[in-house]
Amino acid sequence: MEPILEYRNVSKAFPGVQALSDVSVNFMPGEVHALVGENGAGKSTLIKMLTGVNVPDQGEIYYNGSTYKSFNPKMSRKLGLGVMYQELSLVNELSVAENIFLGNEPRKNRFLLDRKKMEEESQRVFADLGVNLKPDALVGTLSVGYQQMVELCRAVVEEAKVLVLDEPTAPLSSNEVEILFRFIRTVKKKGITIIYISHRLDEIFEITDRITVLRDGKVITTKNTEEFSRDELIHCMVGRKLTEIYEPREGVSGGEVVLETRNLSGNGVKNISLKAYRGEILGLGGLVGAGRTEFAELLYGHKKRDSGEMYLNGKLFSPQNPGQAQRAGVVLVPEDRKQQGLLLDMTVKYNQSLPIVKQLSRYAILNEKEETKLANYYCDNLGIKTPSLKQKVKNLSGGNQQKVVIAKGLASEPELIIIDEPTRGVDVGAKRELYHLMNQMIEQGKTIIMISSDMEELLGMSDRIAVFCEGRLTGTLGKNEFDAEVILKYASSENVAEGETYEQ
Amino acid sequence: MSNEKRSFGNLIKNYGIVFVLIVVILFFGIANPSFATASNFITILTQVSVVCICSLGMMFVLLTGGIDLSVGWIISSVGMISAYCMVNLQMNVFASCLLAVAFALLVGLVEGLLIAKLKIPPFIVTMAFMNILKGFSFLMTSGKSIYGIPDSFKVIGQGKIGEIPIPVIIMFAAIFITWVIVSKTYFGRYFYAVGGNEQATRLSGVNTDMVKILTYVISAGFACLAGLVQMSRIATGAPNNGDGYEFDVITACCLGGVSMSGGSGKVYQVFVGAMIIAVLNNGLIILHVNTYIQLVLKGVILLLAVAYDCVQKNRA
Ligand SMILES: Nc1ncnc2c1ncn2[C@@H]1O[C@H](COP(=O)(O)OP(=O)(O)OP(=O)(O)O)[C@@H](O)[C@H]1O
Ligand SMILES: [Mg+2]
């Protein structure tokens, strides 16, 4: 069989980084082909060439019978290259069908839109692909998973031959991942090629046929998925052997209560009573949208509570804004790094020091030497890959941006740190570093509340797990009771009907 | 990074607006020999001082993504208040100025509170204040100008230290202070951060409302300083002293390269932007260009300068 898409000796440099060097890789019709590698390995750079965001310095790209030096967005749409970035490109105010046909709407005549045909056509596509979507629903009201599905259907309607998914499952709940996988299997049968980028290895092994490993902008190997073992794949990605990701740790749940909430309600959560003990990692489990982030926003004073109390170290705690929470020793590392975490147009150093510039100053004058020292410390410790501290954050790879958000959270050395999805988009090696760092913090007697939708991470890192569903606390598990099945049960809505919330 | 090229092209790209200023100066220098004299430069600097001081305040507001349309009428009302106190009420010069400053800061504070706490768009709030202050300035004396300003106050606008007029010294002092605030202090960071991403800044523990309020207070403060200098220069408290200044001030910032959407802008850019306007004004008058042609030329040059800057930015 002929490849549908092939990179031939492609190179690309940015100031200070050789993002890709001499990359050759091919993609067959109807295969699901994984691109894996550490943060900053060049995966996104590679696929961004298909829409002309990046133009190769050298080399060429063969696609469907012709070779190209570069693409542009219009051209790639017409050619059938569907690229889905982490940021979706949908119009929230329009319906599902309108979004799918945006730019090539069926018309009754020159001027009038044929809405009926548009909706019928969408319905047909959904039935064909086994997708459960209503054509007239507003896109803004859908969950992220379904929004993604709309975007994918749009690509299929436009007769894409290649679909590129850059970390599609990062914002999805496990149900939604299942739906996505079903979709992938269906379109694959139609001969569409899927390029799949992810840091979640279990997904890679489940859904892909072949794997290409990138490291420092070079192709290390391309092999069929079944020829890899998990350890081997990790070895290829990071270039060394990794010991166990989750270090064993003495659980110290019980003892001194650091944070307590009593019947806390507001911001979409109802009646939460919860305790976090000094020196533990309290995992918050549940589906995406279960209210964990909203709960965290209350703790951090980002949103106002309606009723209930919070106690920090036994004293009443009611932060009016994040600044107050931070001064009391509580920090939130937000989930949405682009909207809530980063100043994208500012430098790495600037971002990292923002929460503590005041502490780094004397007589209001900022000590830039100290600032640089600190930024260097976190770059080394978290392995943030950047050509310099003066690099703008928007030019970093996704995983490295995440590390900058975490560095920001650690900078003020909080007593209690709430981390919302700590390892979203972070590679295995860095994950391990991050977990190590979290363990160190625990050893120093700090407390971590970790919101995670990654079951493995939740079970591996937590000392206790509190499960949320539809804004309520539906169960709390001690370490000896950890069980994925039980957590899923608590997380699913049947439990809420009883309306019970309890704390063990 | 060490391998970032320090080529001529990059220099132009980063400091394009400085080159525009140089080109404009060279043009007038060649066109008329009486332009490029030391005494004319001092005149230009004196003329630019009021706009420049006021623009420095505006920069803070623009950095956070806001806008302040009320500065022109702050200049007027501050002039009227201080003149009224000095002349009509025979108050001490220093006390009169202090009263004017207090008034301006209060106006800035109220604007800031309305914008940050009630989330009314800055455009609306400051436009409303533009009218309020305009009415206020005229009401004070039923529209009449106040003459007979004491000599001790005239020093601010008309005095000299050696060869250098005091307004010029005040301007450079204001530039220096602004530079220290935005690039040396920790809270200077906050202005850029709020303009860059307000939510992320708030979540970093910064009191973003306070930062925004502060920018309007600072802007009003600088406008007040500009207003006192202005009133002293012409030694008259006239209600329309500052009419239209907001346009020159915003143009100066914009021309210099301060982003209208917040997050970027430097002190030197504000100075250069204000200078371009002042040099154009001065040069065209020296060349005896017809006033209406002056307007057209100024508009065109402004568009060209901004377009050039935009093209450079888009390419980056
Ligand atoms: N526009 C840009 N300007 C400068 N450097 C860039 C730019 N885009 C990417 N880079 C750099 O190129 C390298 C590769 O980045 P890329 O985004 O392809 O990584 P990635 O493999 O997708 O990583 P991740 O898993 O973290 O998403 C990184 O070092 C990144 O900092
Ligand atoms: Mg990426």
Short mmCIF file of C-alpha atoms in Angstrom, two decimals, chain A residues 49-502:
data_model
loop_
_atom_site.label_atom_id
_atom_site.label_comp_id
_atom_site.label_asym_id
_atom_site.label_seq_id
_atom_site.Cartn_x
_atom_site.Cartn_y
_atom_site.Cartn_z
CA MET A 49 3.04 22.12 9.13
CA LEU A 50 -0.09 20.59 7.65
CA THR A 51 -2.03 23.82 8.12
CA GLY A 52 0.80 26.18 7.36
CA VAL A 53 1.22 27.44 10.92
CA ASN A 54 4.78 26.25 10.53
CA VAL A 55 6.68 26.08 7.26
CA PRO A 56 9.50 23.55 6.92
CA ASP A 57 13.00 25.03 6.64
CA GLN A 58 14.05 22.00 4.66
CA GLY A 59 12.45 18.91 3.21
CA GLU A 60 9.05 18.34 1.68
CA ILE A 61 5.71 16.77 2.44
CA TYR A 62 4.13 14.23 0.13
CA TYR A 63 0.36 14.04 0.28
CA ASN A 64 -2.10 12.10 -1.88
CA GLY A 65 -0.07 12.07 -5.08
CA SER A 66 1.75 15.41 -4.91
CA THR A 67 4.62 16.88 -2.95
CA TYR A 68 4.39 20.20 -1.15
CA LYS A 69 6.89 22.61 0.34
CA SER A 70 4.26 24.19 2.53
CA PHE A 71 0.52 24.43 3.13
CA ASN A 72 -1.95 27.09 4.13
CA PRO A 73 -5.18 26.67 6.11
CA LYS A 74 -7.56 27.03 3.17
CA MET A 75 -5.59 24.66 1.04
CA SER A 76 -5.36 21.96 3.67
CA ARG A 77 -9.09 22.11 4.29
CA LYS A 78 -9.74 21.68 0.61
CA LEU A 79 -7.22 18.87 0.33
CA GLY A 80 -8.83 16.94 3.16
CA LEU A 81 -6.34 17.48 5.97
CA GLY A 82 -8.32 17.89 9.18
CA VAL A 83 -6.19 19.15 12.02
CA MET A 84 -7.67 19.48 15.48
CA TYR A 85 -5.62 21.45 17.96
CA GLN A 86 -6.11 21.52 21.68
CA GLU A 87 -8.08 24.74 21.28
CA LEU A 88 -11.29 24.05 19.45
CA SER A 89 -12.35 26.35 16.64
CA LEU A 90 -16.12 26.35 16.98
CA VAL A 91 -18.64 29.15 17.23
CA ASN A 92 -20.43 28.70 20.54
CA GLU A 93 -23.46 30.79 19.54
CA LEU A 94 -24.27 28.65 16.52
CA SER A 95 -25.98 25.28 16.38
CA VAL A 96 -24.20 22.00 15.83
CA ALA A 97 -25.36 21.78 12.20
CA GLU A 98 -24.42 25.38 11.49
CA ASN A 99 -20.96 24.77 12.84
CA ILE A 100 -20.50 21.67 10.77
CA PHE A 101 -21.39 23.48 7.57
CA LEU A 102 -19.73 26.77 8.49
CA GLY A 103 -18.18 28.15 5.32
CA ASN A 104 -19.95 25.79 2.91
CA GLU A 105 -23.58 25.97 3.89
CA PRO A 106 -26.14 24.30 1.64
CA ARG A 107 -28.34 26.95 0.02
CA LYS A 108 -31.79 27.10 -1.48
CA ASN A 109 -30.67 29.73 -3.93
CA ARG A 110 -27.99 32.38 -4.11
CA PHE A 111 -28.93 33.98 -0.83
CA LEU A 112 -31.08 31.74 1.28
CA LEU A 113 -29.75 29.12 3.60
CA ASP A 114 -31.25 25.65 3.38
CA ARG A 115 -31.50 25.00 7.09
CA LYS A 116 -33.57 21.86 6.69
CA LYS A 117 -31.09 20.23 4.37
CA MET A 118 -28.27 21.23 6.67
CA GLU A 119 -29.90 19.54 9.64
CA GLU A 120 -30.87 16.45 7.72
CA GLU A 121 -27.41 16.15 6.30
CA SER A 122 -25.88 16.46 9.79
CA GLN A 123 -28.30 13.91 11.16
CA ARG A 124 -27.26 11.48 8.44
CA VAL A 125 -23.60 11.94 9.24
CA PHE A 126 -24.19 11.43 12.95
CA ALA A 127 -26.14 8.24 12.31
CA ASP A 128 -23.46 7.02 9.97
CA LEU A 129 -20.70 7.64 12.50
CA GLY A 130 -22.71 6.47 15.47
CA VAL A 131 -22.52 9.85 17.19
CA ASN A 132 -25.26 10.92 19.57
CA LEU A 133 -25.63 14.62 18.72
CA LYS A 134 -28.62 16.86 18.04
CA PRO A 135 -28.15 19.07 14.97
CA ASP A 136 -30.07 21.98 16.47
CA ALA A 137 -28.31 22.08 19.85
CA LEU A 138 -26.20 25.16 20.54
CA VAL A 139 -22.53 24.27 20.55
CA GLY A 140 -21.89 26.43 23.62
CA THR A 141 -24.17 24.22 25.70
CA LEU A 142 -22.32 20.99 24.89
CA SER A 143 -19.60 19.41 26.99
CA VAL A 144 -16.04 19.60 25.71
CA GLY A 145 -16.21 16.00 24.55
CA TYR A 146 -19.19 16.64 22.34
CA GLN A 147 -17.76 19.87 21.05
CA GLN A 148 -14.77 17.90 19.96
CA MET A 149 -17.09 15.46 18.26
CA VAL A 150 -18.70 18.32 16.32
CA GLU A 151 -15.32 19.40 15.10
CA LEU A 152 -14.43 15.88 14.07
CA CYS A 153 -17.74 15.44 12.23
CA ARG A 154 -17.07 18.68 10.43
CA ALA A 155 -13.79 17.26 9.18
CA VAL A 156 -15.53 14.09 8.03
CA VAL A 157 -18.22 16.11 6.20
CA GLU A 158 -15.45 17.98 4.47
CA GLU A 159 -14.14 14.61 3.32
CA ALA A 160 -10.92 14.63 5.27
CA LYS A 161 -8.51 11.88 4.35
CA VAL A 162 -6.26 12.55 7.31
CA LEU A 163 -7.42 13.55 10.77
CA VAL A 164 -4.90 14.89 13.24
CA LEU A 165 -5.76 14.84 16.95
CA ASP A 166 -3.33 16.73 19.19
CA GLU A 167 -3.90 15.52 22.76
CA PRO A 168 -7.65 15.11 22.26
CA THR A 169 -8.35 13.31 25.51
CA ALA A 170 -6.73 15.80 27.87
CA PRO A 171 -10.02 17.56 28.72
CA LEU A 172 -12.26 14.48 28.42
CA SER A 173 -13.88 12.27 31.03
CA SER A 174 -13.47 8.53 30.68
CA ASN A 175 -16.93 8.13 29.14
CA GLU A 176 -16.14 10.73 26.56
CA VAL A 177 -12.86 9.01 25.79
CA GLU A 178 -14.83 5.85 25.04
CA ILE A 179 -17.08 7.78 22.67
CA LEU A 180 -14.04 9.27 20.95
CA PHE A 181 -12.46 5.86 20.53
CA ARG A 182 -15.62 4.45 19.05
CA PHE A 183 -15.60 7.33 16.60
CA ILE A 184 -11.98 6.69 15.70
CA ARG A 185 -12.64 3.03 15.03
CA THR A 186 -15.59 3.90 12.77
CA VAL A 187 -13.82 6.47 10.63
CA LYS A 188 -10.77 4.27 10.41
CA LYS A 189 -12.87 1.66 8.60
CA LYS A 190 -13.69 4.32 6.01
CA GLY A 191 -9.99 4.47 5.17
CA ILE A 192 -9.33 7.75 6.98
CA THR A 193 -5.88 8.08 8.53
CA ILE A 194 -5.71 9.23 12.13
CA ILE A 195 -2.61 10.85 13.56
CA TYR A 196 -2.91 10.62 17.30
CA ILE A 197 -0.80 12.60 19.75
CA SER A 198 -1.07 11.80 23.43
CA HIS A 199 0.94 11.43 26.61
CA ARG A 200 -1.40 8.75 27.94
CA LEU A 201 0.30 5.50 27.14
CA ASP A 202 -2.65 3.24 27.90
CA GLU A 203 -4.63 5.08 25.22
CA ILE A 204 -1.79 4.71 22.77
CA PHE A 205 -1.72 0.97 23.29
CA GLU A 206 -5.48 0.70 23.09
CA ILE A 207 -6.24 2.64 19.95
CA THR A 208 -3.18 2.90 17.68
CA ASP A 209 -1.72 0.61 15.02
CA ARG A 210 1.72 2.15 14.70
CA ILE A 211 3.84 4.39 16.87
CA THR A 212 6.48 6.92 15.92
CA VAL A 213 8.70 8.14 18.72
CA LEU A 214 10.21 11.62 18.51
CA ARG A 215 12.98 12.83 20.76
CA ASP A 216 14.64 16.26 20.53
CA GLY A 217 13.18 16.78 17.09
CA LYS A 218 14.45 13.50 15.66
CA VAL A 219 12.58 10.32 14.77
CA ILE A 220 13.86 7.59 17.08
CA THR A 221 11.82 4.76 15.64
CA THR A 222 8.56 3.77 13.99
CA LYS A 223 7.13 0.37 14.85
CA ASN A 224 3.85 -1.46 15.01
CA THR A 225 2.16 -0.94 18.34
CA GLU A 226 2.20 -4.59 19.33
CA GLU A 227 5.98 -4.72 18.90
CA PHE A 228 6.38 -2.27 21.79
CA SER A 229 6.17 -3.05 25.46
CA ARG A 230 5.25 -0.19 27.76
CA ASP A 231 8.71 0.03 29.29
CA GLU A 232 10.33 -0.11 25.92
CA LEU A 233 8.19 2.75 24.66
CA ILE A 234 9.05 4.88 27.68
CA HIS A 235 12.71 4.06 27.21
CA CYS A 236 12.53 5.18 23.59
CA MET A 237 10.80 8.42 24.54
CA VAL A 238 13.05 9.58 27.35
CA GLY A 239 16.25 7.85 26.29
CA ARG A 240 16.87 6.22 29.65
CA LYS A 241 15.25 3.73 31.95
CA LEU A 242 12.67 5.13 34.31
CA THR A 243 12.11 3.60 37.69
CA GLU A 244 8.62 3.25 39.10
CA ILE A 245 6.56 6.39 38.45
CA TYR A 246 4.70 6.31 41.74
CA GLU A 247 7.10 6.19 44.65
CA PRO A 248 5.76 4.41 47.72
CA ARG A 249 4.98 6.92 50.44
CA GLU A 250 3.91 6.68 54.04
CA GLY A 251 0.31 7.80 54.17
CA VAL A 252 -0.27 10.12 57.10
CA SER A 253 -3.98 10.77 56.79
CA GLY A 254 -5.41 11.46 60.19
CA GLY A 255 -3.80 13.75 62.68
CA GLU A 256 -3.87 17.49 62.35
CA VAL A 257 -6.65 18.91 60.21
CA VAL A 258 -5.36 21.66 57.93
CA LEU A 259 -8.49 22.52 56.04
CA GLU A 260 -12.06 21.79 56.83
CA THR A 261 -15.21 22.76 55.01
CA ARG A 262 -18.62 22.54 56.63
CA ASN A 263 -21.68 22.39 54.40
CA LEU A 264 -19.96 24.56 51.83
CA SER A 265 -22.29 25.58 48.99
CA GLY A 266 -22.12 27.96 46.08
CA ASN A 267 -20.55 28.22 42.63
CA GLY A 268 -22.35 25.04 41.59
CA VAL A 269 -21.35 22.84 44.53
CA LYS A 270 -23.74 21.80 47.25
CA ASN A 271 -23.19 21.06 50.86
CA ILE A 272 -19.61 19.88 50.87
CA SER A 273 -18.14 18.81 54.21
CA LEU A 274 -14.59 17.69 53.85
CA LYS A 275 -11.33 17.56 55.77
CA ALA A 276 -7.74 17.66 54.56
CA TYR A 277 -5.04 16.50 56.97
CA ARG A 278 -1.51 17.81 57.24
CA GLY A 279 0.93 15.86 55.13
CA GLU A 280 -1.53 14.07 52.90
CA ILE A 281 -2.52 14.16 49.29
CA LEU A 282 -6.27 14.31 49.13
CA GLY A 283 -7.39 13.25 45.68
CA LEU A 284 -10.62 14.61 44.29
CA GLY A 285 -12.12 12.16 41.82
CA GLY A 286 -15.15 12.33 39.60
CA LEU A 287 -16.18 13.04 36.07
CA VAL A 288 -15.26 16.22 34.26
CA GLY A 289 -17.82 18.80 35.36
CA ALA A 290 -18.55 17.15 38.69
CA GLY A 291 -17.84 20.38 40.54
CA ARG A 292 -14.30 19.74 41.75
CA THR A 293 -12.85 22.78 40.02
CA GLU A 294 -15.74 24.86 41.32
CA PHE A 295 -15.05 23.61 44.84
CA ALA A 296 -11.40 24.55 44.50
CA GLU A 297 -12.37 28.04 43.32
CA LEU A 298 -14.32 28.53 46.55
CA LEU A 299 -11.36 27.42 48.66
CA TYR A 300 -9.13 29.88 46.84
CA GLY A 301 -11.52 32.79 47.18
CA HIS A 302 -11.84 33.08 43.42
CA LYS A 303 -15.60 32.64 43.59
CA LYS A 304 -18.04 33.57 46.35
CA ARG A 305 -19.70 30.93 48.48
CA ASP A 306 -23.40 31.07 49.30
CA SER A 307 -23.34 29.28 52.62
CA GLY A 308 -21.24 27.05 54.83
CA GLU A 309 -17.85 27.67 56.44
CA MET A 310 -14.22 26.93 55.83
CA TYR A 311 -11.58 26.49 58.51
CA LEU A 312 -7.85 26.71 57.97
CA ASN A 313 -5.75 25.33 60.80
CA GLY A 314 -8.81 25.48 62.99
CA LYS A 315 -9.50 29.14 62.35
CA LEU A 316 -12.38 30.48 60.31
CA PHE A 317 -11.15 31.10 56.77
CA SER A 318 -13.08 33.19 54.31
CA PRO A 319 -10.85 34.62 51.60
CA GLN A 320 -12.47 37.42 49.61
CA ASN A 321 -10.02 37.07 46.75
CA PRO A 322 -7.13 34.81 45.70
CA GLY A 323 -4.61 37.26 47.12
CA GLN A 324 -5.97 36.77 50.62
CA ALA A 325 -5.99 33.00 50.25
CA GLN A 326 -2.41 33.11 49.04
CA ARG A 327 -1.27 35.17 52.01
CA ALA A 328 -2.97 32.64 54.29
CA GLY A 329 -0.87 29.92 52.63
CA VAL A 330 -3.35 28.45 50.18
CA VAL A 331 -2.62 28.30 46.46
CA LEU A 332 -4.57 27.04 43.48
CA VAL A 333 -2.84 25.78 40.36
CA PRO A 334 -5.65 26.23 37.82
CA GLU A 335 -6.73 23.75 35.25
CA ASP A 336 -7.05 25.99 32.22
CA ARG A 337 -3.53 27.15 31.64
CA LYS A 338 -4.24 29.49 28.72
CA GLN A 339 -7.13 31.36 30.34
CA GLN A 340 -6.29 31.15 34.01
CA GLY A 341 -2.70 30.15 34.37
CA LEU A 342 -0.47 32.12 32.06
CA LEU A 343 0.34 35.47 30.57
CA LEU A 344 1.07 34.03 27.16
CA ASP A 345 2.77 37.12 25.74
CA MET A 346 5.14 37.47 28.67
CA THR A 347 8.37 35.65 29.36
CA VAL A 348 8.90 32.48 31.33
CA LYS A 349 10.62 34.37 34.13
CA TYR A 350 7.93 37.02 34.30
CA ASN A 351 5.21 34.40 34.62
CA GLN A 352 6.96 32.38 37.27
CA SER A 353 7.69 35.28 39.54
CA LEU A 354 4.36 37.09 39.25
CA PRO A 355 2.88 35.67 42.50
CA ILE A 356 5.95 36.57 44.53
CA VAL A 357 7.40 39.75 43.05
CA LYS A 358 6.39 41.55 46.19
CA GLN A 359 8.35 39.19 48.42
CA LEU A 360 11.32 39.53 46.08
CA SER A 361 11.39 43.30 46.55
CA ARG A 362 12.98 45.70 48.97
CA TYR A 363 11.52 49.17 49.28
CA ALA A 364 9.25 48.18 46.37
CA ILE A 365 12.26 47.71 44.07
CA LEU A 366 12.32 44.24 42.55
CA ASN A 367 15.48 42.24 43.06
CA GLU A 368 15.96 40.86 39.56
CA LYS A 369 18.95 38.74 40.52
CA GLU A 370 16.85 36.84 43.03
CA GLU A 371 14.08 36.58 40.48
CA THR A 372 16.38 35.00 37.92
CA LYS A 373 17.81 32.64 40.51
CA LEU A 374 14.39 31.45 41.46
CA ALA A 375 13.27 31.03 37.86
CA ASN A 376 16.38 29.00 37.13
CA TYR A 377 15.74 26.85 40.17
CA TYR A 378 12.27 25.88 39.00
CA CYS A 379 13.33 25.42 35.39
CA ASP A 380 15.96 22.93 36.55
CA ASN A 381 13.74 21.23 39.09
CA LEU A 382 10.73 20.79 36.85
CA GLY A 383 12.77 20.32 33.69
CA ILE A 384 11.16 23.23 31.86
CA LYS A 385 12.55 23.13 28.38
CA THR A 386 13.09 26.63 27.05
CA PRO A 387 15.93 28.28 25.15
CA SER A 388 16.05 31.03 27.78
CA LEU A 389 14.12 32.56 30.64
CA LYS A 390 13.29 35.40 28.27
CA GLN A 391 11.31 33.15 25.93
CA LYS A 392 7.66 34.10 25.63
CA VAL A 393 5.49 31.44 27.21
CA LYS A 394 3.32 31.11 24.12
CA ASN A 395 6.35 29.73 22.27
CA LEU A 396 6.80 26.84 24.69
CA SER A 397 5.37 23.40 23.99
CA GLY A 398 2.09 22.57 25.76
CA GLY A 399 3.65 20.42 28.46
CA ASN A 400 6.28 22.98 29.26
CA GLN A 401 3.60 25.64 29.62
CA GLN A 402 1.94 23.38 32.18
CA LYS A 403 5.19 23.18 34.10
CA VAL A 404 5.41 26.96 34.20
CA VAL A 405 1.91 27.10 35.74
CA ILE A 406 3.01 24.65 38.39
CA ALA A 407 6.20 26.56 39.09
CA LYS A 408 4.05 29.64 39.63
CA GLY A 409 1.97 27.77 42.17
CA LEU A 410 4.99 26.49 44.06
CA ALA A 411 6.75 29.84 44.10
CA SER A 412 4.90 31.25 47.09
CA GLU A 413 5.66 28.07 49.09
CA PRO A 414 2.09 27.47 50.20
CA GLU A 415 1.01 25.30 53.15
CA LEU A 416 -1.88 23.92 51.19
CA ILE A 417 -1.71 23.60 47.46
CA ILE A 418 -4.69 22.71 45.32
CA ILE A 419 -3.60 21.34 41.97
CA ASP A 420 -6.25 21.01 39.30
CA GLU A 421 -5.24 18.34 36.78
CA PRO A 422 -1.51 18.56 37.54
CA THR A 423 -0.18 16.51 34.66
CA ARG A 424 -2.45 17.45 31.80
CA GLY A 425 -0.29 17.28 28.68
CA VAL A 426 2.86 16.47 30.64
CA ASP A 427 5.15 13.68 29.43
CA VAL A 428 6.02 10.57 31.46
CA GLY A 429 9.45 11.71 32.50
CA ALA A 430 8.22 15.06 33.69
CA LYS A 431 5.24 13.43 35.37
CA ARG A 432 7.62 11.44 37.45
CA GLU A 433 9.58 14.58 38.37
CA LEU A 434 6.37 16.30 39.31
CA TYR A 435 5.20 13.43 41.47
CA HIS A 436 8.57 13.38 43.14
CA LEU A 437 8.20 17.07 43.86
CA MET A 438 4.74 16.53 45.30
CA ASN A 439 6.10 13.80 47.53
CA GLN A 440 8.84 16.10 48.73
CA MET A 441 6.28 18.73 49.64
CA ILE A 442 4.32 16.18 51.60
CA GLU A 443 7.46 15.20 53.47
CA GLN A 444 7.94 18.84 54.44
CA GLY A 445 4.53 18.67 56.09
CA LYS A 446 2.60 20.45 53.38
CA THR A 447 -0.81 19.40 52.20
CA ILE A 448 -1.96 18.81 48.67
CA ILE A 449 -5.46 18.62 47.27
CA MET A 450 -5.19 17.08 43.84
CA ILE A 451 -8.01 17.13 41.32
CA SER A 452 -7.41 14.49 38.71
CA SER A 453 -9.42 12.80 36.00
CA ASP A 454 -6.60 10.36 35.36
CA MET A 455 -7.59 7.26 37.36
CA GLU A 456 -4.06 5.89 37.46
CA GLU A 457 -2.74 9.14 38.86
CA LEU A 458 -5.58 9.43 41.34
CA LEU A 459 -4.99 5.95 42.70
CA GLY A 460 -1.22 6.20 42.53
CA MET A 461 -0.74 9.53 44.26
CA SER A 462 -3.60 10.03 46.72
CA ASP A 463 -3.68 9.09 50.39
CA ARG A 464 -7.44 9.51 50.42
CA ILE A 465 -9.89 10.10 47.64
CA ALA A 466 -13.06 12.15 47.81
CA VAL A 467 -15.42 11.58 44.91
CA PHE A 468 -17.68 14.28 43.50
CA CYS A 469 -20.71 13.99 41.33
CA GLU A 470 -22.93 16.80 40.06
CA GLY A 471 -21.69 19.24 42.62
CA ARG A 472 -21.98 16.92 45.60
CA LEU A 473 -19.56 14.84 47.59
CA THR A 474 -20.69 11.27 47.05
CA GLY A 475 -18.03 9.30 48.86
CA THR A 476 -14.65 9.29 50.55
CA LEU A 477 -12.21 6.39 50.35
CA GLY A 478 -9.24 5.61 52.57
CA LYS A 479 -6.09 4.15 51.04
CA ASN A 480 -7.05 0.54 51.82
CA GLU A 481 -10.38 0.95 50.06
CA PHE A 482 -8.99 2.30 46.78
CA ASP A 483 -10.73 0.71 43.87
CA ALA A 484 -11.37 2.15 40.42
CA GLU A 485 -14.76 0.44 40.22
CA VAL A 486 -15.96 1.98 43.46
CA ILE A 487 -14.75 5.42 42.46
CA LEU A 488 -16.57 5.19 39.14
CA LYS A 489 -19.69 4.10 40.94
CA TYR A 490 -19.57 7.09 43.27
CA ALA A 491 -18.82 9.33 40.32
CA SER A 492 -21.81 8.27 38.30
CA SER A 493 -25.08 10.04 38.79
CA GLU A 494 -27.15 7.15 40.25
CA ASN A 495 -25.58 7.95 43.57
CA VAL A 496 -26.71 11.52 43.63
CA ALA A 497 -30.36 10.67 43.56
CA GLU A 498 -30.16 9.85 47.23
CA GLY A 499 -28.85 13.35 47.75
CA GLU A 500 -26.63 12.15 50.54
CA THR A 501 -23.28 13.66 51.28
CA TYR A 502 -21.10 12.22 53.90
#
